Amino acid sequence: ANDKPKGARLHVEPDRNFQQACYNRCIMRIGIDCRTLLHPEQGERAGIGHYTTNLVQALVRQYPRSEFVLFIDHRLVNHPLLALLRKRNNVSVVMFPWSQYKKILPFGYSHVVVARTLAVARLDVFHAPAYSIPLQYRGPSVITVHDCAIYDHPEWFPRGQHFAKEIVVPAS
């Protein structure tokens, strides 16, 4: 016999002892693609940059026993937030090699060079806050999809998004 009233949801209280044990012992190596950090000096005030910046700041502060590997490209070398984060014991910053050549070989850079750099970093998990994981990356990963407007209203987006829309984002 089912004693639970119809429509009732099962609620499980978190095991505080287990949570504290994990907090004291569990250390993860977490990679985050930070190429979309916010650039307020360039007029950015919202969007994925805002999300990435706030996410990184919160995670680094909230989980001091985890190690965060922040991946950037050549455009972010002097980003003010990275200067602050580099002072923390649980943060390292890795620049994707040859990022200045991305425009010449976008597929090779985005899906081979970036994937190789992530693999060499030996991450426990990689987070991509901007829709896609490199196709060649095989490690555990988390992706943030902010919206799916490109599927409902492709006319709102620049031409040439077919590969990303049909292959990269769904494969991620």
mmCIF file of C-alpha atoms in Angstrom:
data_model
loop_
_atom_site.group_PDB
_atom_site.id
_atom_site.type_symbol
_atom_site.label_atom_id
_atom_site.label_comp_id
_atom_site.label_asym_id
_atom_site.label_seq_id
_atom_site.Cartn_x
_atom_site.Cartn_y
_atom_site.Cartn_z
ATOM 1 C CA ALA A 1 0.000 0.000 0.000
ATOM 2 C CA ASN A 2 1.207 3.430 -0.879
ATOM 3 C CA ASP A 3 0.933 5.710 2.181
ATOM 4 C CA LYS A 4 2.146 8.774 0.334
ATOM 5 C CA PRO A 5 -0.633 11.211 -0.627
ATOM 6 C CA LYS A 6 -1.175 11.711 -4.332
ATOM 7 C CA GLY A 7 1.047 14.481 -5.663
ATOM 8 C CA ALA A 8 3.381 14.451 -2.638
ATOM 9 C CA ARG A 9 7.061 14.677 -3.428
ATOM 10 C CA LEU A 10 9.749 12.655 -1.768
ATOM 11 C CA HIS A 11 12.013 14.917 0.282
ATOM 12 C CA VAL A 12 15.387 13.677 1.485
ATOM 13 C CA GLU A 13 17.281 15.684 4.069
ATOM 14 C CA PRO A 14 20.953 16.154 3.170
ATOM 15 C CA ASP A 15 23.370 14.175 5.327
ATOM 16 C CA ARG A 16 25.301 16.989 7.062
ATOM 17 C CA ASN A 17 28.066 14.625 8.240
ATOM 18 C CA PHE A 18 28.654 13.417 4.682
ATOM 19 C CA GLN A 19 28.664 16.987 3.348
ATOM 20 C CA GLN A 20 31.209 18.075 5.961
ATOM 21 C CA ALA A 21 33.420 15.041 5.257
ATOM 22 C CA CYS A 22 33.403 15.877 1.571
ATOM 23 C CA TYR A 23 34.132 19.524 2.274
ATOM 24 C CA ASN A 24 37.110 18.523 4.450
ATOM 25 C CA ARG A 25 38.537 15.857 2.123
ATOM 26 C CA CYS A 26 37.160 16.107 -1.394
ATOM 27 C CA ILE A 27 39.348 18.081 -3.727
ATOM 28 C CA MET A 28 38.474 18.422 -7.376
ATOM 29 C CA ARG A 29 40.465 19.867 -10.235
ATOM 30 C CA ILE A 30 37.897 21.950 -12.096
ATOM 31 C CA GLY A 31 38.605 23.628 -15.423
ATOM 32 C CA ILE A 32 36.544 26.584 -16.591
ATOM 33 C CA ASP A 33 36.668 28.175 -20.024
ATOM 34 C CA CYS A 34 37.118 31.846 -19.120
ATOM 35 C CA ARG A 35 37.455 33.242 -22.631
ATOM 36 C CA THR A 36 34.057 34.877 -22.089
ATOM 37 C CA LEU A 37 34.901 36.859 -18.945
ATOM 38 C CA LEU A 38 33.147 40.210 -18.714
ATOM 39 C CA HIS A 39 34.952 43.252 -20.154
ATOM 40 C CA PRO A 40 33.181 46.234 -18.546
ATOM 41 C CA GLU A 41 35.907 48.583 -19.787
ATOM 42 C CA GLN A 42 34.806 47.651 -23.317
ATOM 43 C CA GLY A 43 31.174 48.426 -22.558
ATOM 44 C CA GLU A 44 30.006 44.896 -21.679
ATOM 45 C CA ARG A 45 27.434 44.825 -18.917
ATOM 46 C CA ALA A 46 25.566 41.533 -19.273
ATOM 47 C CA GLY A 47 25.344 38.265 -21.148
ATOM 48 C CA ILE A 48 27.626 35.260 -20.983
ATOM 49 C CA GLY A 49 30.538 37.414 -19.800
ATOM 50 C CA HIS A 50 28.567 38.500 -16.756
ATOM 51 C CA TYR A 51 27.554 34.899 -16.020
ATOM 52 C CA THR A 52 31.117 33.553 -16.385
ATOM 53 C CA THR A 53 32.645 36.285 -14.241
ATOM 54 C CA ASN A 54 30.161 35.812 -11.399
ATOM 55 C CA LEU A 55 30.312 32.022 -11.609
ATOM 56 C CA VAL A 56 34.110 31.939 -11.355
ATOM 57 C CA GLN A 57 34.189 34.386 -8.444
ATOM 58 C CA ALA A 58 31.527 32.454 -6.529
ATOM 59 C CA LEU A 59 32.995 28.975 -7.105
ATOM 60 C CA VAL A 60 36.538 29.970 -6.191
ATOM 61 C CA ARG A 61 35.297 31.568 -2.975
ATOM 62 C CA GLN A 62 32.770 28.812 -2.106
ATOM 63 C CA TYR A 63 35.082 25.825 -2.686
ATOM 64 C CA PRO A 64 38.542 26.724 -1.386
ATOM 65 C CA ARG A 65 39.623 23.068 -1.262
ATOM 66 C CA SER A 66 39.043 22.547 -4.970
ATOM 67 C CA GLU A 67 41.584 23.611 -7.537
ATOM 68 C CA PHE A 68 40.339 25.811 -10.360
ATOM 69 C CA VAL A 69 42.144 25.935 -13.681
ATOM 70 C CA LEU A 70 40.946 28.976 -15.613
ATOM 71 C CA PHE A 71 41.542 28.758 -19.345
ATOM 72 C CA ILE A 72 42.003 31.993 -21.268
ATOM 73 C CA ASP A 73 43.231 33.214 -24.627
ATOM 74 C CA HIS A 74 45.704 35.966 -25.516
ATOM 75 C CA ARG A 75 43.038 38.699 -25.217
ATOM 76 C CA LEU A 76 42.666 38.142 -21.445
ATOM 77 C CA VAL A 77 46.275 38.087 -20.273
ATOM 78 C CA ASN A 78 45.887 41.409 -18.426
ATOM 79 C CA HIS A 79 42.255 41.032 -17.334
ATOM 80 C CA PRO A 80 41.870 42.680 -13.882
ATOM 81 C CA LEU A 81 39.820 39.821 -12.421
ATOM 82 C CA LEU A 82 42.499 37.282 -13.338
ATOM 83 C CA ALA A 83 45.105 39.390 -11.549
ATOM 84 C CA LEU A 84 43.031 39.095 -8.364
ATOM 85 C CA LEU A 85 42.266 35.398 -8.806
ATOM 86 C CA ARG A 86 45.927 34.485 -9.432
ATOM 87 C CA LYS A 87 46.632 35.510 -5.815
ATOM 88 C CA ARG A 88 44.421 32.697 -4.507
ATOM 89 C CA ASN A 89 45.996 29.351 -3.608
ATOM 90 C CA ASN A 90 43.299 27.367 -5.415
ATOM 91 C CA VAL A 91 43.515 29.102 -8.814
ATOM 92 C CA SER A 92 45.821 28.673 -11.764
ATOM 93 C CA VAL A 93 45.450 30.372 -15.120
ATOM 94 C CA VAL A 94 46.340 28.576 -18.360
ATOM 95 C CA MET A 95 46.460 30.342 -21.699
ATOM 96 C CA PHE A 96 45.349 28.303 -24.689
ATOM 97 C CA PRO A 97 48.359 28.115 -27.008
ATOM 98 C CA TRP A 98 48.257 29.790 -30.407
ATOM 99 C CA SER A 99 44.973 31.525 -29.616
ATOM 100 C CA GLN A 100 45.952 34.442 -31.838
ATOM 101 C CA TYR A 101 45.635 32.049 -34.820
ATOM 102 C CA LYS A 102 42.029 31.079 -34.099
ATOM 103 C CA LYS A 103 40.736 33.237 -36.977
ATOM 104 C CA ILE A 104 42.996 31.442 -39.460
ATOM 105 C CA LEU A 105 42.069 27.888 -38.417
ATOM 106 C CA PRO A 106 38.892 28.166 -36.313
ATOM 107 C CA PHE A 107 37.934 24.489 -36.378
ATOM 108 C CA GLY A 108 41.448 23.217 -35.679
ATOM 109 C CA TYR A 109 41.935 25.685 -32.884
ATOM 110 C CA SER A 110 38.516 25.322 -31.233
ATOM 111 C CA HIS A 111 38.199 21.555 -31.470
ATOM 112 C CA VAL A 112 41.756 20.192 -31.560
ATOM 113 C CA VAL A 113 44.153 22.638 -29.855
ATOM 114 C CA VAL A 114 41.701 23.528 -27.087
ATOM 115 C CA ALA A 115 40.775 19.854 -26.559
ATOM 116 C CA ARG A 116 44.433 18.858 -26.322
ATOM 117 C CA THR A 117 45.152 21.615 -23.805
ATOM 118 C CA LEU A 118 42.218 20.442 -21.668
ATOM 119 C CA ALA A 119 43.348 16.807 -21.840
ATOM 120 C CA VAL A 120 46.891 17.705 -20.746
ATOM 121 C CA ALA A 121 45.456 19.581 -17.732
ATOM 122 C CA ARG A 122 44.046 16.302 -16.335
ATOM 123 C CA LEU A 123 40.828 17.828 -15.039
ATOM 124 C CA ASP A 124 38.204 16.097 -12.942
ATOM 125 C CA VAL A 125 35.590 18.152 -14.800
ATOM 126 C CA PHE A 126 35.574 20.920 -17.395
ATOM 127 C CA HIS A 127 32.888 23.600 -17.539
ATOM 128 C CA ALA A 128 32.110 25.436 -20.770
ATOM 129 C CA PRO A 129 29.870 28.420 -19.984
ATOM 130 C CA ALA A 130 29.325 29.331 -23.637
ATOM 131 C CA TYR A 131 27.328 26.572 -25.335
ATOM 132 C CA SER A 132 29.956 24.114 -26.567
ATOM 133 C CA ILE A 133 32.640 21.591 -25.654
ATOM 134 C CA PRO A 134 35.459 20.944 -28.159
ATOM 135 C CA LEU A 135 34.459 17.973 -30.304
ATOM 136 C CA GLN A 136 37.767 16.193 -29.587
ATOM 137 C CA TYR A 137 37.546 16.551 -25.792
ATOM 138 C CA ARG A 138 36.638 13.285 -24.069
ATOM 139 C CA GLY A 139 36.846 14.230 -20.384
ATOM 140 C CA PRO A 140 33.940 14.785 -18.005
ATOM 141 C CA SER A 141 32.289 18.088 -18.791
ATOM 142 C CA VAL A 142 29.458 20.446 -17.956
ATOM 143 C CA ILE A 143 27.969 22.902 -20.408
ATOM 144 C CA THR A 144 25.744 25.906 -19.864
ATOM 145 C CA VAL A 145 23.158 26.591 -22.534
ATOM 146 C CA HIS A 146 21.762 30.042 -21.854
ATOM 147 C CA ASP A 147 18.963 29.934 -24.399
ATOM 148 C CA CYS A 148 17.960 28.168 -27.573
ATOM 149 C CA ALA A 149 16.727 31.167 -29.547
ATOM 150 C CA ILE A 150 18.988 30.260 -32.467
ATOM 151 C CA TYR A 151 16.788 27.223 -33.062
ATOM 152 C CA ASP A 152 13.511 29.147 -32.953
ATOM 153 C CA HIS A 153 14.699 32.357 -34.618
ATOM 154 C CA PRO A 154 17.814 31.720 -36.707
ATOM 155 C CA GLU A 155 17.188 35.031 -38.500
ATOM 156 C CA TRP A 156 18.281 36.864 -35.329
ATOM 157 C CA PHE A 157 21.797 35.449 -35.603
ATOM 158 C CA PRO A 158 24.700 36.071 -37.991
ATOM 159 C CA ARG A 159 24.933 33.836 -41.035
ATOM 160 C CA GLY A 160 27.439 31.022 -40.883
ATOM 161 C CA GLN A 161 26.137 29.504 -37.641
ATOM 162 C CA HIS A 162 25.036 26.246 -39.272
ATOM 163 C CA PHE A 163 28.011 24.148 -38.109
ATOM 164 C CA ALA A 164 27.726 25.347 -34.514
ATOM 165 C CA LYS A 165 23.940 25.070 -34.487
ATOM 166 C CA GLU A 166 23.658 21.640 -36.105
ATOM 167 C CA ILE A 167 26.851 19.888 -34.994
ATOM 168 C CA VAL A 168 28.848 21.486 -32.169
ATOM 169 C CA VAL A 169 26.096 22.488 -29.726
ATOM 170 C CA PRO A 170 24.103 19.234 -30.061
ATOM 171 C CA ALA A 171 27.319 17.159 -29.737
ATOM 172 C CA SER A 172 28.290 19.045 -26.610
#
